[in-house]
Short mmCIF file of C-alpha atoms and ligand atoms in Angstrom, two decimals:
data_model
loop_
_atom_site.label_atom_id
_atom_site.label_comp_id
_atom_site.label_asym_id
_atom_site.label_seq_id
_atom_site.Cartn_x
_atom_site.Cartn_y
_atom_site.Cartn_z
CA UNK A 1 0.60 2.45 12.28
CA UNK A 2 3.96 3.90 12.43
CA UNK A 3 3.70 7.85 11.89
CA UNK A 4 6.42 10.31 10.86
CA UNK A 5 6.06 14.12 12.83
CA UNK A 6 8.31 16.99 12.17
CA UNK A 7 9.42 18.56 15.07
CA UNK A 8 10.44 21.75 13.74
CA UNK A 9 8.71 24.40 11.57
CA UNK A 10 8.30 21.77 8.34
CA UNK A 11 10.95 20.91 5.74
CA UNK A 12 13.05 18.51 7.76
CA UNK A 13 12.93 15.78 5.90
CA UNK A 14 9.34 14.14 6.33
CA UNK A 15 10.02 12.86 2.62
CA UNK A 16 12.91 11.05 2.95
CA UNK A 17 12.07 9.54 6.14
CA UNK A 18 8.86 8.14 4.48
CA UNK A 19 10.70 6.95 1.70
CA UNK A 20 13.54 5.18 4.09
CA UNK A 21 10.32 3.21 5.97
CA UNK A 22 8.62 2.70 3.10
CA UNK A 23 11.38 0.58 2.15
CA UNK A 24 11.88 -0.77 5.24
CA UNK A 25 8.49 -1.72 6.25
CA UNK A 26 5.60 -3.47 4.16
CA UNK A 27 2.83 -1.02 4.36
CA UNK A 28 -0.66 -1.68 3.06
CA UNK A 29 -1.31 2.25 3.15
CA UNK A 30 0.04 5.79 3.35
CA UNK A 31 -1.62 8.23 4.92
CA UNK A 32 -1.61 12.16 4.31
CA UNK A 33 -3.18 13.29 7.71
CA UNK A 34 -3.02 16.76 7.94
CA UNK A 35 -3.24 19.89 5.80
CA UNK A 36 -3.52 21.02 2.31
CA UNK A 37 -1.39 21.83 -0.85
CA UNK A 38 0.55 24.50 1.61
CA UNK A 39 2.87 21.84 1.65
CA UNK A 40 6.04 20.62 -0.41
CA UNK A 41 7.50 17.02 0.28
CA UNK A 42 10.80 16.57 -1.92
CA UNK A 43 11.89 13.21 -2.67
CA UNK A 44 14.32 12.19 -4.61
CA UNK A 45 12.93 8.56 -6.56
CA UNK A 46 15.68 6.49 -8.08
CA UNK A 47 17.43 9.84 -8.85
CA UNK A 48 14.93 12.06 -9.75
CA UNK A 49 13.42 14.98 -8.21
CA UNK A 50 10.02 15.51 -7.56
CA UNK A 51 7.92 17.97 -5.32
CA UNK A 52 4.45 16.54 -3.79
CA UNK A 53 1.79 18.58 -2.23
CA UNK A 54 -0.68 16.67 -1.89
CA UNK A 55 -0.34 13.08 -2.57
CA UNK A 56 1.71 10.97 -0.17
CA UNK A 57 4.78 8.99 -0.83
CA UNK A 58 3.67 5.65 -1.07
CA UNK A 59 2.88 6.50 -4.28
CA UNK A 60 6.62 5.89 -5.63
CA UNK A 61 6.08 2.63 -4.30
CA UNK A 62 2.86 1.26 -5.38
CA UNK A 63 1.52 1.61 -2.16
CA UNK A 64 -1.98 2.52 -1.47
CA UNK A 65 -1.67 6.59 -0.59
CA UNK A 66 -4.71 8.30 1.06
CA UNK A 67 -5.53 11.85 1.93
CA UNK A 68 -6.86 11.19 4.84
CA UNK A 69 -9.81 13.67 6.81
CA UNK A 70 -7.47 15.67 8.71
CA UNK A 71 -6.27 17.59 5.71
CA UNK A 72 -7.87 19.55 3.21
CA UNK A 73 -7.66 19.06 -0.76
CA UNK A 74 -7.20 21.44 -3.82
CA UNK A 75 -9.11 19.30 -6.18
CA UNK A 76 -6.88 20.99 -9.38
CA UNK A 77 -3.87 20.77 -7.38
CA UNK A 78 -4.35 16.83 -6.94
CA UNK A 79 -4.92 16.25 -10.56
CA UNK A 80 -1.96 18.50 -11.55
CA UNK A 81 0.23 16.08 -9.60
CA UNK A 82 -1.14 12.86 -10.61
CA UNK A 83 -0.40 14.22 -13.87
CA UNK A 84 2.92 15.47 -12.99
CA UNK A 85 3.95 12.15 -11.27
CA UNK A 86 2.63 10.32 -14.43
CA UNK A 87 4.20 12.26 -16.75
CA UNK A 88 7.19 11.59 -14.31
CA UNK A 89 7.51 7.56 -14.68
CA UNK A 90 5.38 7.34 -11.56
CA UNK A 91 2.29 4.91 -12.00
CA UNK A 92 -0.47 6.46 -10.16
CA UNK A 93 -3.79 4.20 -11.17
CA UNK A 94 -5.55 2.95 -8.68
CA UNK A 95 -2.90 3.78 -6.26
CA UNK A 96 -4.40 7.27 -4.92
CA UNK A 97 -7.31 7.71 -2.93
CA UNK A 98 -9.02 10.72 -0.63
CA UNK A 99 -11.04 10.28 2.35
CA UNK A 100 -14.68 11.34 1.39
CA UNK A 101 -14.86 13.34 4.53
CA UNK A 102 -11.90 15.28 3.53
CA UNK A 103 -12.73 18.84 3.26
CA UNK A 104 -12.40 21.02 -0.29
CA UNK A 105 -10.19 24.04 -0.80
CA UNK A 106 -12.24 26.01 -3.29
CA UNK A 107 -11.17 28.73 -5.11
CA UNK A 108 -12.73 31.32 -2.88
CA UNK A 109 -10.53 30.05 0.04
CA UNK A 110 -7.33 30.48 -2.08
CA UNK A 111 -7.93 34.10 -3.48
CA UNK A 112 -8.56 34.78 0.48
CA UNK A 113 -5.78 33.28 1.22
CA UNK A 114 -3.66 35.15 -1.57
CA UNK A 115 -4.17 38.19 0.77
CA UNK A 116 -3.44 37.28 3.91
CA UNK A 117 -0.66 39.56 4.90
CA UNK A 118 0.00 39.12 8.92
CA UNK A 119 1.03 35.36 9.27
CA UNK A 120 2.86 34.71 5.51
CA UNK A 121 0.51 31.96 4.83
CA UNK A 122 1.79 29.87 1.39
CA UNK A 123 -1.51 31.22 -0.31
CA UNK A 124 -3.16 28.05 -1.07
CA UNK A 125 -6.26 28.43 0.66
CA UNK A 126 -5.42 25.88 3.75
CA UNK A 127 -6.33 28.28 6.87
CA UNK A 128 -9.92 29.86 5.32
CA UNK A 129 -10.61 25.65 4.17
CA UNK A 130 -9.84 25.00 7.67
CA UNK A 131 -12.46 27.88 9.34
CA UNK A 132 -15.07 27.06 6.61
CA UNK A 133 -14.98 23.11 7.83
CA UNK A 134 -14.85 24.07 11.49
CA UNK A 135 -17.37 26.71 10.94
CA UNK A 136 -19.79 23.85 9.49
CA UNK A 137 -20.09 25.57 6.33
CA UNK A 138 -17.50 23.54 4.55
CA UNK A 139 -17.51 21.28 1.46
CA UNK A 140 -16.46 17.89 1.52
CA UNK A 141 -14.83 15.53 -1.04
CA UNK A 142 -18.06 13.46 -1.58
CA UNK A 143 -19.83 16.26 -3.00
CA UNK A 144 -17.22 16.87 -5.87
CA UNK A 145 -18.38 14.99 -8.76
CA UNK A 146 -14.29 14.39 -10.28
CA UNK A 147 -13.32 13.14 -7.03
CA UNK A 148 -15.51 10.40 -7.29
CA UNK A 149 -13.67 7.67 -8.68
CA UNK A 150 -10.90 8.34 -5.51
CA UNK A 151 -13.41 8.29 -2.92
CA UNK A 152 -12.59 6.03 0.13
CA UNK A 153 -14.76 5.29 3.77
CA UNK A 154 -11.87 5.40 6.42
CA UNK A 155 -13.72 3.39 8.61
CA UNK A 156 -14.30 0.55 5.63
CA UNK A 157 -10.76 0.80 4.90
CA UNK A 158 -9.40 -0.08 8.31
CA UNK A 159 -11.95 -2.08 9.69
CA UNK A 160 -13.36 -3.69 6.60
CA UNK A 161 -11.40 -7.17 7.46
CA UNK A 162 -8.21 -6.87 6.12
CA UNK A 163 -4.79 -6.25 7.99
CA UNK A 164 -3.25 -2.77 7.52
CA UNK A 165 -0.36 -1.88 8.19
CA UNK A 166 0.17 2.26 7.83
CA UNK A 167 2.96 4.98 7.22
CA UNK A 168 1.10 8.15 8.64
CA UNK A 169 2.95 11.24 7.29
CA UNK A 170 2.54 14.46 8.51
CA UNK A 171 2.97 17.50 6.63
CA UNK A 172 4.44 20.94 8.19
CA UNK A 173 5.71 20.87 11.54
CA UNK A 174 5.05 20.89 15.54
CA UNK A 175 6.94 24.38 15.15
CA UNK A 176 3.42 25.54 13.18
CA UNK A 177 1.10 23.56 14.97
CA UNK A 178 -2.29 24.97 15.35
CA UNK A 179 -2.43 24.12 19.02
CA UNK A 180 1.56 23.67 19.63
CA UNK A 181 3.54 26.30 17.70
CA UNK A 182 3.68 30.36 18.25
CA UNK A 183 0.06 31.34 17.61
CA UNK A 184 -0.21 33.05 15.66
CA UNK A 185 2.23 32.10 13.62
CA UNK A 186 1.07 28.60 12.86
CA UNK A 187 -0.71 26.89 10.27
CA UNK A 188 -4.08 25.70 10.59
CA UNK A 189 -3.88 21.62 11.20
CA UNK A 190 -2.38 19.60 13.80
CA UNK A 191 0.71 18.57 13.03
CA UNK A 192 1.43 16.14 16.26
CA UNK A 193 0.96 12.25 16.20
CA UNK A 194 -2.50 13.18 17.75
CA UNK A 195 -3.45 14.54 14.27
CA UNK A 196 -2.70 10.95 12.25
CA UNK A 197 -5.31 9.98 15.07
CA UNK A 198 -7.92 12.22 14.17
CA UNK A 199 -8.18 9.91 10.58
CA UNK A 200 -10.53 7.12 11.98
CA UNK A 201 -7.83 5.64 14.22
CA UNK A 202 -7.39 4.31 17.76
CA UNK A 203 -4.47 5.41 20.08
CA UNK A 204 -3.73 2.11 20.13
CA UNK A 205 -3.12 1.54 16.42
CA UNK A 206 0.46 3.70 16.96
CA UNK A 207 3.49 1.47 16.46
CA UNK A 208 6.70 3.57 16.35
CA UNK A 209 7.14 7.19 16.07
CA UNK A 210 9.42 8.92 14.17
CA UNK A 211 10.46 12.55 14.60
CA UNK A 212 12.29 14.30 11.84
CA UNK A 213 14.24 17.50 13.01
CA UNK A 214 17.19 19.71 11.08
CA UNK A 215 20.07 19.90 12.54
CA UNK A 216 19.69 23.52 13.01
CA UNK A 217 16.31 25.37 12.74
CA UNK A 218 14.37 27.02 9.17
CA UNK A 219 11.43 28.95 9.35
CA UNK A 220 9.40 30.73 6.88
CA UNK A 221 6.75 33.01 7.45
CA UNK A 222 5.93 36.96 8.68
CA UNK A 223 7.57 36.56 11.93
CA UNK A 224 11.27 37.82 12.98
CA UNK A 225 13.40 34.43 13.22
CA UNK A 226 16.36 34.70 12.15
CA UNK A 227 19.21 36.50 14.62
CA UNK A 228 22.11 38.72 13.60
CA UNK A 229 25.19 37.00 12.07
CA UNK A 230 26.42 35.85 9.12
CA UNK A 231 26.46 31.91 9.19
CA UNK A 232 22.48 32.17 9.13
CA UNK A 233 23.08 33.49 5.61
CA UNK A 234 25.71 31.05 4.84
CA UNK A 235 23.58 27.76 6.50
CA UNK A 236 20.24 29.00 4.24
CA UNK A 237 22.68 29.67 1.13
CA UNK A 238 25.33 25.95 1.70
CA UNK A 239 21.38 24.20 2.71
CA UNK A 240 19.60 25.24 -0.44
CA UNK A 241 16.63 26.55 2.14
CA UNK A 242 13.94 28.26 -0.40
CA UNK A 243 10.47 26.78 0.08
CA UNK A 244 9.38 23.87 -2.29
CA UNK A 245 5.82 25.79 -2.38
CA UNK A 246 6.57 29.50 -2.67
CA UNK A 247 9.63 29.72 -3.41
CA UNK A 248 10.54 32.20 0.06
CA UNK A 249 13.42 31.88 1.26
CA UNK A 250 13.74 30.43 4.87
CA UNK A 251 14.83 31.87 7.76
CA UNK A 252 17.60 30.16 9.71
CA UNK A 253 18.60 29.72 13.13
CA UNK A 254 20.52 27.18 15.61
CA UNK A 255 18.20 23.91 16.99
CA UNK A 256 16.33 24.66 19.57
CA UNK A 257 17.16 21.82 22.61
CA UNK A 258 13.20 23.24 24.53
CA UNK A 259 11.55 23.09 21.17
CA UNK A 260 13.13 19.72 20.38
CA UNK A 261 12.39 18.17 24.35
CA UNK A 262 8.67 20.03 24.25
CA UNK A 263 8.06 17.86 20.80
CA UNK A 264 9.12 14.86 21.81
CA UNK A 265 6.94 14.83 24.65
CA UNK A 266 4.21 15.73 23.13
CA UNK A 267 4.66 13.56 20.06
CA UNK A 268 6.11 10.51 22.26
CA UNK A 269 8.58 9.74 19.58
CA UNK A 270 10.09 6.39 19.64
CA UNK A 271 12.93 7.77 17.14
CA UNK A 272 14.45 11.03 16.29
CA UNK A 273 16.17 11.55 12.59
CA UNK A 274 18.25 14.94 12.30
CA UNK A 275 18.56 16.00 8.75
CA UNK A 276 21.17 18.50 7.00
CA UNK A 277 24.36 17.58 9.46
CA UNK A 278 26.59 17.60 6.13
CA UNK A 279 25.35 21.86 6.02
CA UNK A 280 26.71 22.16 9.17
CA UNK A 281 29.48 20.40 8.03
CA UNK A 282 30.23 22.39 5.47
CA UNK A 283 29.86 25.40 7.08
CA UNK A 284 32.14 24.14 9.88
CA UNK A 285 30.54 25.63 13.20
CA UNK A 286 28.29 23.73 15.51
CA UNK A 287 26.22 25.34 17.88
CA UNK A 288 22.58 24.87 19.43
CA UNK A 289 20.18 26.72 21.80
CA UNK A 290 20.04 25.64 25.24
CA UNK A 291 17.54 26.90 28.03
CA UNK A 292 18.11 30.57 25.90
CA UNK A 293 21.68 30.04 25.66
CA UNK A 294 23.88 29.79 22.30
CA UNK A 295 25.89 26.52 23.20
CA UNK A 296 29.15 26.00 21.16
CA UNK A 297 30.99 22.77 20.20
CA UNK A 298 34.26 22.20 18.63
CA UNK A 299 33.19 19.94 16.52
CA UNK A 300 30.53 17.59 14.97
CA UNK A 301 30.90 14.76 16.94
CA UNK A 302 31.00 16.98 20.67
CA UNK A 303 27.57 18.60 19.21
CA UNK A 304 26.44 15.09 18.68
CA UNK A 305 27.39 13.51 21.66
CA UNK A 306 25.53 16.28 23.50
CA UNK A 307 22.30 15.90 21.53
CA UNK A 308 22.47 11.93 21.60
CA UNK A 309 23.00 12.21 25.60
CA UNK A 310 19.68 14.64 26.08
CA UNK A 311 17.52 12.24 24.44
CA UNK A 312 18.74 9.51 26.14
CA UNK A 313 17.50 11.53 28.99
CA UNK A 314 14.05 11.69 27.11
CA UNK A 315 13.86 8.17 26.81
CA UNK A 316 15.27 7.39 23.04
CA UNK A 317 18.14 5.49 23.11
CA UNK A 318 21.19 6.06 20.64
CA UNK A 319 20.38 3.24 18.28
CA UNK A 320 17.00 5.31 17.56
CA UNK A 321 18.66 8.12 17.02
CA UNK A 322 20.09 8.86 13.12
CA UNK A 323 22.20 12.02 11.93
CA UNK A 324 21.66 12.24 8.51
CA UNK A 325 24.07 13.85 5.53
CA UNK A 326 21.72 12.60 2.56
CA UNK A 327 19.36 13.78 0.70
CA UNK A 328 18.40 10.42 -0.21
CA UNK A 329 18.54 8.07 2.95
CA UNK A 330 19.02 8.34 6.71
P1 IMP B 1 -0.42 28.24 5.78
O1 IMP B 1 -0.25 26.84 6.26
O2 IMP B 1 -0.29 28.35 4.29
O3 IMP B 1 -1.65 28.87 6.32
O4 IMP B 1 0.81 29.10 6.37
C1 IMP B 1 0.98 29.32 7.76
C2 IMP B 1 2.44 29.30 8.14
O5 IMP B 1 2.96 27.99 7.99
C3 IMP B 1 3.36 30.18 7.26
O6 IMP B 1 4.41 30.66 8.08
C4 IMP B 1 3.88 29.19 6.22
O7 IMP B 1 5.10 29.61 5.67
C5 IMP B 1 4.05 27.96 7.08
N1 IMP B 1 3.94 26.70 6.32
C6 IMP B 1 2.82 26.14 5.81
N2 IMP B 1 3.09 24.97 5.23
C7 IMP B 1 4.41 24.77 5.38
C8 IMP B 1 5.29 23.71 5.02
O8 IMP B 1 4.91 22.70 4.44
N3 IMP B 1 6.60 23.88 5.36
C9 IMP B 1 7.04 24.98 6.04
N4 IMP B 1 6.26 25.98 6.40
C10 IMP B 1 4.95 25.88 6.08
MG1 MG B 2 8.29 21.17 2.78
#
């Protein structure tokens, strides 16, 4: 299993990355492994544009795509996009499946949700689907008579004989990590490599790991993020940052070099993929935060240079490192 994390507070490119490997790599599977419809992957597909919440990428390539059991499922939200990526050009029969352990997002969860004031949850119902399954009074894919032509055993799937070979792909980010991010301003899933775990799979089944970072920070949410100054409104307006779920717009802020070093430990990341440098570009200023300090550069390649050297440090040498100015590739 190779498995893609975001290191950040979501939206750095988990989509693109996936696509890149998917490429790259013969998978048998892709797996979804953690939480619900409170995420949006863009990809852009042989130039088109579409946003996924649920389903994973693999999709786009006639791979097999599961939803694994770490994540929880809107059952109208996942036929709304196999209808959307139909409609789309995007074959989706037999191609989709859902873990039948996978717990249910009902509509209860999501008009609690829609009320929540304190964190500025997306509204979909992930965090009271979350505290129903932990709380054992859950309900879980199996029992939902529509889902029952998509039902899959994890355990029959990668045991039952067969090689596998799997894309893991994470949704939000260690930023928002139940355990890992700034409780309580997190979501309600595990975000980390230990999460694609938690889907019927062995410590040992992880291959490569690859982090996806911006090359400066977005957040979105209740909490106070973004610091004084212009070029935050200039980085969010040049990098397009609005949320492919709500809408919001993000909250902006340098990359954090602690936040980075704490998620690559944690994660034990293999290879590190910053998105966005052609914002920063654009905007003409390079700059990161360093043990609390805003560190300036004169120009793109000092800022890189800097970054490529502290991972080194970590452990990831330069030819597993990737700066990427695409929306498409890495
Ligand atoms: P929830 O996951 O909807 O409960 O929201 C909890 C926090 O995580 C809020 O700050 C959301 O904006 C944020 N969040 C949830 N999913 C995503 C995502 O896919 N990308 C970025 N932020 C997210
Ligand atoms: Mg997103």
């Amino acid at each position: 299993m190779d498995v893609i994390v975001d290191l950040q507070y979501g939206d750095c490119g988990k989509g693109k990355v996936a696509h890149y490997l998917s490429h790259k790599n013969s998978y048998t599977h892709v797996l979804r492994y953690n939480g619900g419809c409170n995420a949006g992957h863009t990809i852009f597909h042989k130039g088109k544009k579409f946003i996924t919440h649920h389903i994973p990428v693999g999709v786009f390539f006639g791979v097999k795509s599961i939803i694994g059991s770490g994540c929880v499922l809107d059952p109208d939200q996942f036929f709304r996009e196999i209808k959307m990526l139909e409609k789309g050009g995007i074959r989706t029969k037999g191609k989709i499946f859902v873990a039948k352990n996978t717990h249910i997002i009902t509509k209860e969860h999501i008009t609690e949700d829609r009320k929540e004031k304190k964190i500025g949850t997306t509204g979909r119902g992930n965090g009271p689907a979350y505290r129903d399954k932990y709380g054992r009074v859950g309900l879980r894919a199996e029992h939902v008579a529509r889902l029952k032509p998509y039902l899959v055993d994890l355990h029959e799937e990668w045991y039952g004989g067969k090689n596998v070979k799997i894309l893991a792909e994470g949704a939000q980010g260690f930023g928002i990590d139940i355990d890992w991010g700034d409780y309580p301003y997190v979501t309600s899933s595990h975000c980390t490599t230990a999460g694609a775990l938690l889907n019927g799979l062995p410590a040992s089944a992880v291959r490569n790991v690859w982090g996806v970072a911006k090359i400066y920070e977005t957040y979105v949410g209740k909490k106070k993020f973004q610091p004084a100054g212009n070029v935050f409104n200039e980085i969010a307006d040049v990098g397009e940052e609005y949320g492919s779920t709500t809408g919001r717009r993000r909250q902006t802020n340098w990359m954090n070099m602690q936040t980075l070093e704490r998620a690559i430990h944690i994660n034990g990341l293999t290879h590190v993929v910053f998105s966005k440098v052609d914002v920063l570009r654009k905007i003409g200023e390079w700059a990161i935060i360093d043990k609390g300090r805003v560190h300036r550069f004169n120009n793109e390649k000092a800022m890189t240079d800097f970054v490529t050297k502290r991972l080194k440090i970590l452990g990831i040498s330069k030819s597993h490192v990737f700066f990427s100015e695409s929306k498409e590739t890495i």
